[in-house]
XYZ file of N, CA and C in Angstrom:
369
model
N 9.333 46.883 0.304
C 10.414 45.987 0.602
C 10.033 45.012 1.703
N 9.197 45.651 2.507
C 8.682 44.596 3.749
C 7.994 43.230 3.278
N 6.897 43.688 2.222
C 6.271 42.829 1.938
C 6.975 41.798 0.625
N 8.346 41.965 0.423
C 8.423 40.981 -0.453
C 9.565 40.080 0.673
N 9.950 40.811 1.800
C 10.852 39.621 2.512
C 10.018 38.855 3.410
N 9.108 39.379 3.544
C 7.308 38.523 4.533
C 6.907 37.181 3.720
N 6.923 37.811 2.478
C 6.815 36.761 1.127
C 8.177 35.174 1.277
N 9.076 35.899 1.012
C 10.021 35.077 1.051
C 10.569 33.998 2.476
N 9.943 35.146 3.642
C 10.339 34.106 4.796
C 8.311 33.396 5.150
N 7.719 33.640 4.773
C 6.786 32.549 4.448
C 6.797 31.282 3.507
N 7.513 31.921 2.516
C 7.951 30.788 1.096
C 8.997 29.722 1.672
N 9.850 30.138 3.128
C 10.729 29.547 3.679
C 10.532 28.544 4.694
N 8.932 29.061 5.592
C 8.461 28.522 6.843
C 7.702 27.169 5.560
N 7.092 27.621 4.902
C 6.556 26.508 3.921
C 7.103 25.425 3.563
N 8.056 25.782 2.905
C 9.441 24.788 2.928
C 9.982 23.872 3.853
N 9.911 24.451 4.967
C 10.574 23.853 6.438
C 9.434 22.633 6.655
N 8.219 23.245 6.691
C 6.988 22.258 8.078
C 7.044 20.826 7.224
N 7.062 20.357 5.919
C 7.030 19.038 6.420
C 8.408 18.316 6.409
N 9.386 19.232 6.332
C 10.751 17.908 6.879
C 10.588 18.224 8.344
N 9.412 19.293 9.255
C 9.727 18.715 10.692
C 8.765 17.936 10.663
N 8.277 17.219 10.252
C 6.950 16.500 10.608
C 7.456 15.232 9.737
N 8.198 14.936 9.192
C 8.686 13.912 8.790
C 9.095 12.703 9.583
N 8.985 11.615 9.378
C 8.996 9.964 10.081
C 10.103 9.539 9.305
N 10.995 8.739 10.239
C 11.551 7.721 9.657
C 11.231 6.563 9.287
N 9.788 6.316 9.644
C 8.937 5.011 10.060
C 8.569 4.562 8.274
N 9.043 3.282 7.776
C 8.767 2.974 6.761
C 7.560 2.384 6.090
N 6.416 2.319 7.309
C 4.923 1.997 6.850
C 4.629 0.734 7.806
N 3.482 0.147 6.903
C 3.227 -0.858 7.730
C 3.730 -2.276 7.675
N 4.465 -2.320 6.733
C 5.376 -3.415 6.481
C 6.801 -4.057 7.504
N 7.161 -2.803 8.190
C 8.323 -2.429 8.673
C 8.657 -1.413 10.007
N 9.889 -1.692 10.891
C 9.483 -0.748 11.812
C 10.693 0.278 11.705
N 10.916 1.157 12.289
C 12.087 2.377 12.400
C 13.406 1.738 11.365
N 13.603 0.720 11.836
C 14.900 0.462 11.189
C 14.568 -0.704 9.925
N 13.247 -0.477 9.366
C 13.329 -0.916 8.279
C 13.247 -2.529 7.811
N 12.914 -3.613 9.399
C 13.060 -4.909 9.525
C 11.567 -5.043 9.144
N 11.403 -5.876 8.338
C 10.277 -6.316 8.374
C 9.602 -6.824 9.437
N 8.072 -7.000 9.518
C 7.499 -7.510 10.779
C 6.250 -8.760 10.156
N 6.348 -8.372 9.609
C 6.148 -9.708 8.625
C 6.923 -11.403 8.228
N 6.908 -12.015 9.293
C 7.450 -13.635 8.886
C 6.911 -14.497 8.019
N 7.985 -15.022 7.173
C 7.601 -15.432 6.330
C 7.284 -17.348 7.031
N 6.541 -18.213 6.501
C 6.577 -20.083 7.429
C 7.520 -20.620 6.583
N 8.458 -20.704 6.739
C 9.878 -21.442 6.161
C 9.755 -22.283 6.049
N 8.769 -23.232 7.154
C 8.469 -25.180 7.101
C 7.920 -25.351 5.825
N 8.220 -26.816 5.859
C 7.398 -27.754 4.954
C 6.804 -28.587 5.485
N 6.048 -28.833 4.267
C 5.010 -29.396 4.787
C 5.120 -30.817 4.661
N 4.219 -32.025 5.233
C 4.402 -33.690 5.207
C 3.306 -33.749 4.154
N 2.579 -33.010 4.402
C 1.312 -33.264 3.164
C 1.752 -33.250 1.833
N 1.099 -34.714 1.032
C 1.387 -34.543 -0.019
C 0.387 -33.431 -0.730
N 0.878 -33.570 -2.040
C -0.199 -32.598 -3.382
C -1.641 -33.466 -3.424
N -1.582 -34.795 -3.785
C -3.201 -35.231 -3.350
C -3.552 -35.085 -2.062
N -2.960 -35.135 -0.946
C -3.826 -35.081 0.418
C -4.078 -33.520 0.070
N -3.323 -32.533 -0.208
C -3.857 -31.247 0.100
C -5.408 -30.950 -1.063
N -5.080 -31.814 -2.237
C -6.182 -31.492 -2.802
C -7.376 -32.243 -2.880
N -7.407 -33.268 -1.805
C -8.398 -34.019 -1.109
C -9.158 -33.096 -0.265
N -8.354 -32.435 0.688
C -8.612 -31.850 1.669
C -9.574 -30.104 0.726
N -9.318 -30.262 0.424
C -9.738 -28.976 -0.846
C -10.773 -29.260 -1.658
N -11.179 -30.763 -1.841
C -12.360 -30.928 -2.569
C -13.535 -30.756 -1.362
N -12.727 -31.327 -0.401
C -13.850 -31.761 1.030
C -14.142 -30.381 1.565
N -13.377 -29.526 1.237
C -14.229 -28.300 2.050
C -14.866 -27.434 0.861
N -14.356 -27.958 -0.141
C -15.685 -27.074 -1.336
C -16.830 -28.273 -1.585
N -16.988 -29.347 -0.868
C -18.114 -29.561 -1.017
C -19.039 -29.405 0.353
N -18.183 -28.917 1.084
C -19.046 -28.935 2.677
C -18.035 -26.923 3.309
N -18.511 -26.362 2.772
C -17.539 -25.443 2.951
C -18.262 -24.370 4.638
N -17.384 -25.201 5.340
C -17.634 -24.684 6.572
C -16.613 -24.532 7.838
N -16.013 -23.829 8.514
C -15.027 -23.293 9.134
C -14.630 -24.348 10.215
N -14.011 -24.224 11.075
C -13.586 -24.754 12.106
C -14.568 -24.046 13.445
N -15.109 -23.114 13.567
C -15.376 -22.347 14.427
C -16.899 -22.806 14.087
N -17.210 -23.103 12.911
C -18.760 -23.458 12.616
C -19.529 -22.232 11.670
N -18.458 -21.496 10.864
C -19.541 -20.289 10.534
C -19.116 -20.925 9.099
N -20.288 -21.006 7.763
C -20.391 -21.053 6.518
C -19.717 -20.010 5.886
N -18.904 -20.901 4.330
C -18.327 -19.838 3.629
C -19.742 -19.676 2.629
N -19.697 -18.563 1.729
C -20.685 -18.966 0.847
C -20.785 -17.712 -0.452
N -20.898 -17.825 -2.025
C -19.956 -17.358 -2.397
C -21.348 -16.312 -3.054
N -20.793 -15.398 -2.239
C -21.827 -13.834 -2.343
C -20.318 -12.830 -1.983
N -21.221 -12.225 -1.659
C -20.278 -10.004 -1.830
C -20.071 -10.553 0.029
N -21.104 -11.322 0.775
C -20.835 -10.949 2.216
C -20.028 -11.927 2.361
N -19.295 -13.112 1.512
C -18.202 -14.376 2.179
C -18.576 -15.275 3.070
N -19.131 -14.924 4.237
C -19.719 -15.914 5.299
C -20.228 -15.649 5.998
N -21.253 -16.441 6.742
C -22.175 -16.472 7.766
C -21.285 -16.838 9.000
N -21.535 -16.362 10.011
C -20.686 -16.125 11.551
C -21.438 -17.673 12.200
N -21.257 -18.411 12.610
C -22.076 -19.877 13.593
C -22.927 -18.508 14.417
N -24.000 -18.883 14.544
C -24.785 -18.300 15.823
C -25.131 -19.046 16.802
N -25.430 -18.622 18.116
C -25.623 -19.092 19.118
C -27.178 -19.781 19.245
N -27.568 -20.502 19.291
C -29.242 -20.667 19.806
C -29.828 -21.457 20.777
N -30.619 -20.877 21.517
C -30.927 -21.532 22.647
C -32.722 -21.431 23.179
N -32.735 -22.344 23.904
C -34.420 -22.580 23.634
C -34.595 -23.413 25.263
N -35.850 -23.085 25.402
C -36.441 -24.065 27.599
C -36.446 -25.146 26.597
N -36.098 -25.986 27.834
C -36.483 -27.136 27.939
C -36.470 -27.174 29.532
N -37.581 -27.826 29.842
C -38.033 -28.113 31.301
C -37.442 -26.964 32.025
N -38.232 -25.864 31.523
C -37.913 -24.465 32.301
C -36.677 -24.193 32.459
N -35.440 -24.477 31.965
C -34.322 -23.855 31.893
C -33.941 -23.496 30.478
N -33.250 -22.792 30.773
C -32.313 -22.219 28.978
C -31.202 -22.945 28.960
N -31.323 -23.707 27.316
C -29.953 -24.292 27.391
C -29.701 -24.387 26.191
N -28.561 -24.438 25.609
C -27.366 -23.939 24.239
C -28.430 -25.191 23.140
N -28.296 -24.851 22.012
C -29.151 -25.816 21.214
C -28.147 -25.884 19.950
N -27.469 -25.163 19.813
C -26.024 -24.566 18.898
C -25.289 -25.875 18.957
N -24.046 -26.041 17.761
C -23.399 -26.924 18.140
C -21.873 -26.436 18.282
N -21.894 -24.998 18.655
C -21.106 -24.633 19.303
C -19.861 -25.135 20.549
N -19.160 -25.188 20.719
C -18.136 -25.728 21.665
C -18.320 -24.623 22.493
N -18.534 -24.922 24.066
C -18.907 -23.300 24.943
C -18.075 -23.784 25.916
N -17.032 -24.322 25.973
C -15.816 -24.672 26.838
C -14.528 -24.293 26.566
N -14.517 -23.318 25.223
C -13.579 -22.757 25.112
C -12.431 -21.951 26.156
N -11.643 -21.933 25.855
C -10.735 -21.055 27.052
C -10.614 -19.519 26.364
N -10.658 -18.639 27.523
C -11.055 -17.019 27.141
C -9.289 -16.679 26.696
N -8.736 -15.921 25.768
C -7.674 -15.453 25.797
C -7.390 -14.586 26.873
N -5.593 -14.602 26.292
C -5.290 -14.186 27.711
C -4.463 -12.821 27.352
N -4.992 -12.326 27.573
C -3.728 -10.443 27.238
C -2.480 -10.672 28.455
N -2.110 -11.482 28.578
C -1.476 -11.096 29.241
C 0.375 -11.592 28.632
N 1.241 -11.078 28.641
C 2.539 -10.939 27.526
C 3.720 -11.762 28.728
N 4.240 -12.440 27.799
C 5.012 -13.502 28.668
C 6.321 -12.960 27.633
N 7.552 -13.017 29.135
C 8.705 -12.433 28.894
C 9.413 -12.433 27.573
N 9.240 -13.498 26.813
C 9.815 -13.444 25.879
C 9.170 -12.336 24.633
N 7.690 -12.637 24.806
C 6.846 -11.352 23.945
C 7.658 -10.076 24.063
N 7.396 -9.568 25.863
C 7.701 -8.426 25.773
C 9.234 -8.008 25.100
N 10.264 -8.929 25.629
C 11.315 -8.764 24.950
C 11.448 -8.319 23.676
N 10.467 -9.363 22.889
C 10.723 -9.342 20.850
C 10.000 -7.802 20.810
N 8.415 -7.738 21.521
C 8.185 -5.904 21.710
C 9.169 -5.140 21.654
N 9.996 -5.285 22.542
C 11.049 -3.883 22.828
C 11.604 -4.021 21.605
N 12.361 -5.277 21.305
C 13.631 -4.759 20.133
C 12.664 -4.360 18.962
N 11.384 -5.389 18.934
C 10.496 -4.719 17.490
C 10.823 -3.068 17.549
N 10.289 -2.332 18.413
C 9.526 -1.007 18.257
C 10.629 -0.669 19.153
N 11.573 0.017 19.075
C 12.812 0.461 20.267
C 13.153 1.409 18.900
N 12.932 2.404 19.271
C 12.683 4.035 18.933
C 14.856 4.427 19.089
């Protein structure tokens, strides 16, 4: 008799563990309450249908990024811009046509971020 109520309150603990381990969290689409976090760009655009498909011939015939790295149509997609640099009159200097005046990002969260944070993810 022992061993068939051992049975049954194991058949019971089984039952239980994953509604405690259960999330309300609806994936990655969405947070606790189910809002998407995903925005959709509501604007329109000024561009006409030929400017956009002007603009579309010109980068499939020169297909190269803003940042400087090549698209190119293999399994790897693109080449990254690399850096290169070489003496001239005993110093090292950028030979790339890289932009190296960029501004570094900034981690750092301005009030309104943190705000949309909280209500995003507010448990």
């Amino acid at each position: 008799m022992s061993i068939r109520k051992t049975i049954v309150a194991l058949a019971l603990v089984a039952a239980a563990v994953p509604a405690a381990f259960a999330s309300s969290h609806t994936g990655w689409a969405g947070n606790e309450r189910g809002v998407s976090l995903i925005e959709a760009n509501t604007g329109t655009s000024t561009k006409t249908r030929a400017e956009v498909m002007q603009e579309l011939q010109a980068f499939r015939n020169n297909p190269v990024a803003a940042d400087g790295s090549r698209f190119i149509d293999n399994e790897r997609g693109f080449v990254p811009a690399q850096h290169s640099y070489a003496f001239q009159g005993g110093t090292l200097v950028h030979t790339d046509t890289i932009a190296h005046n960029t501004v570094k990002p900034s981690v750092v969260l301005t009030d309104a971020d943190k705000r949309r944070n909280r209500e995003l993810y507010r448990r």
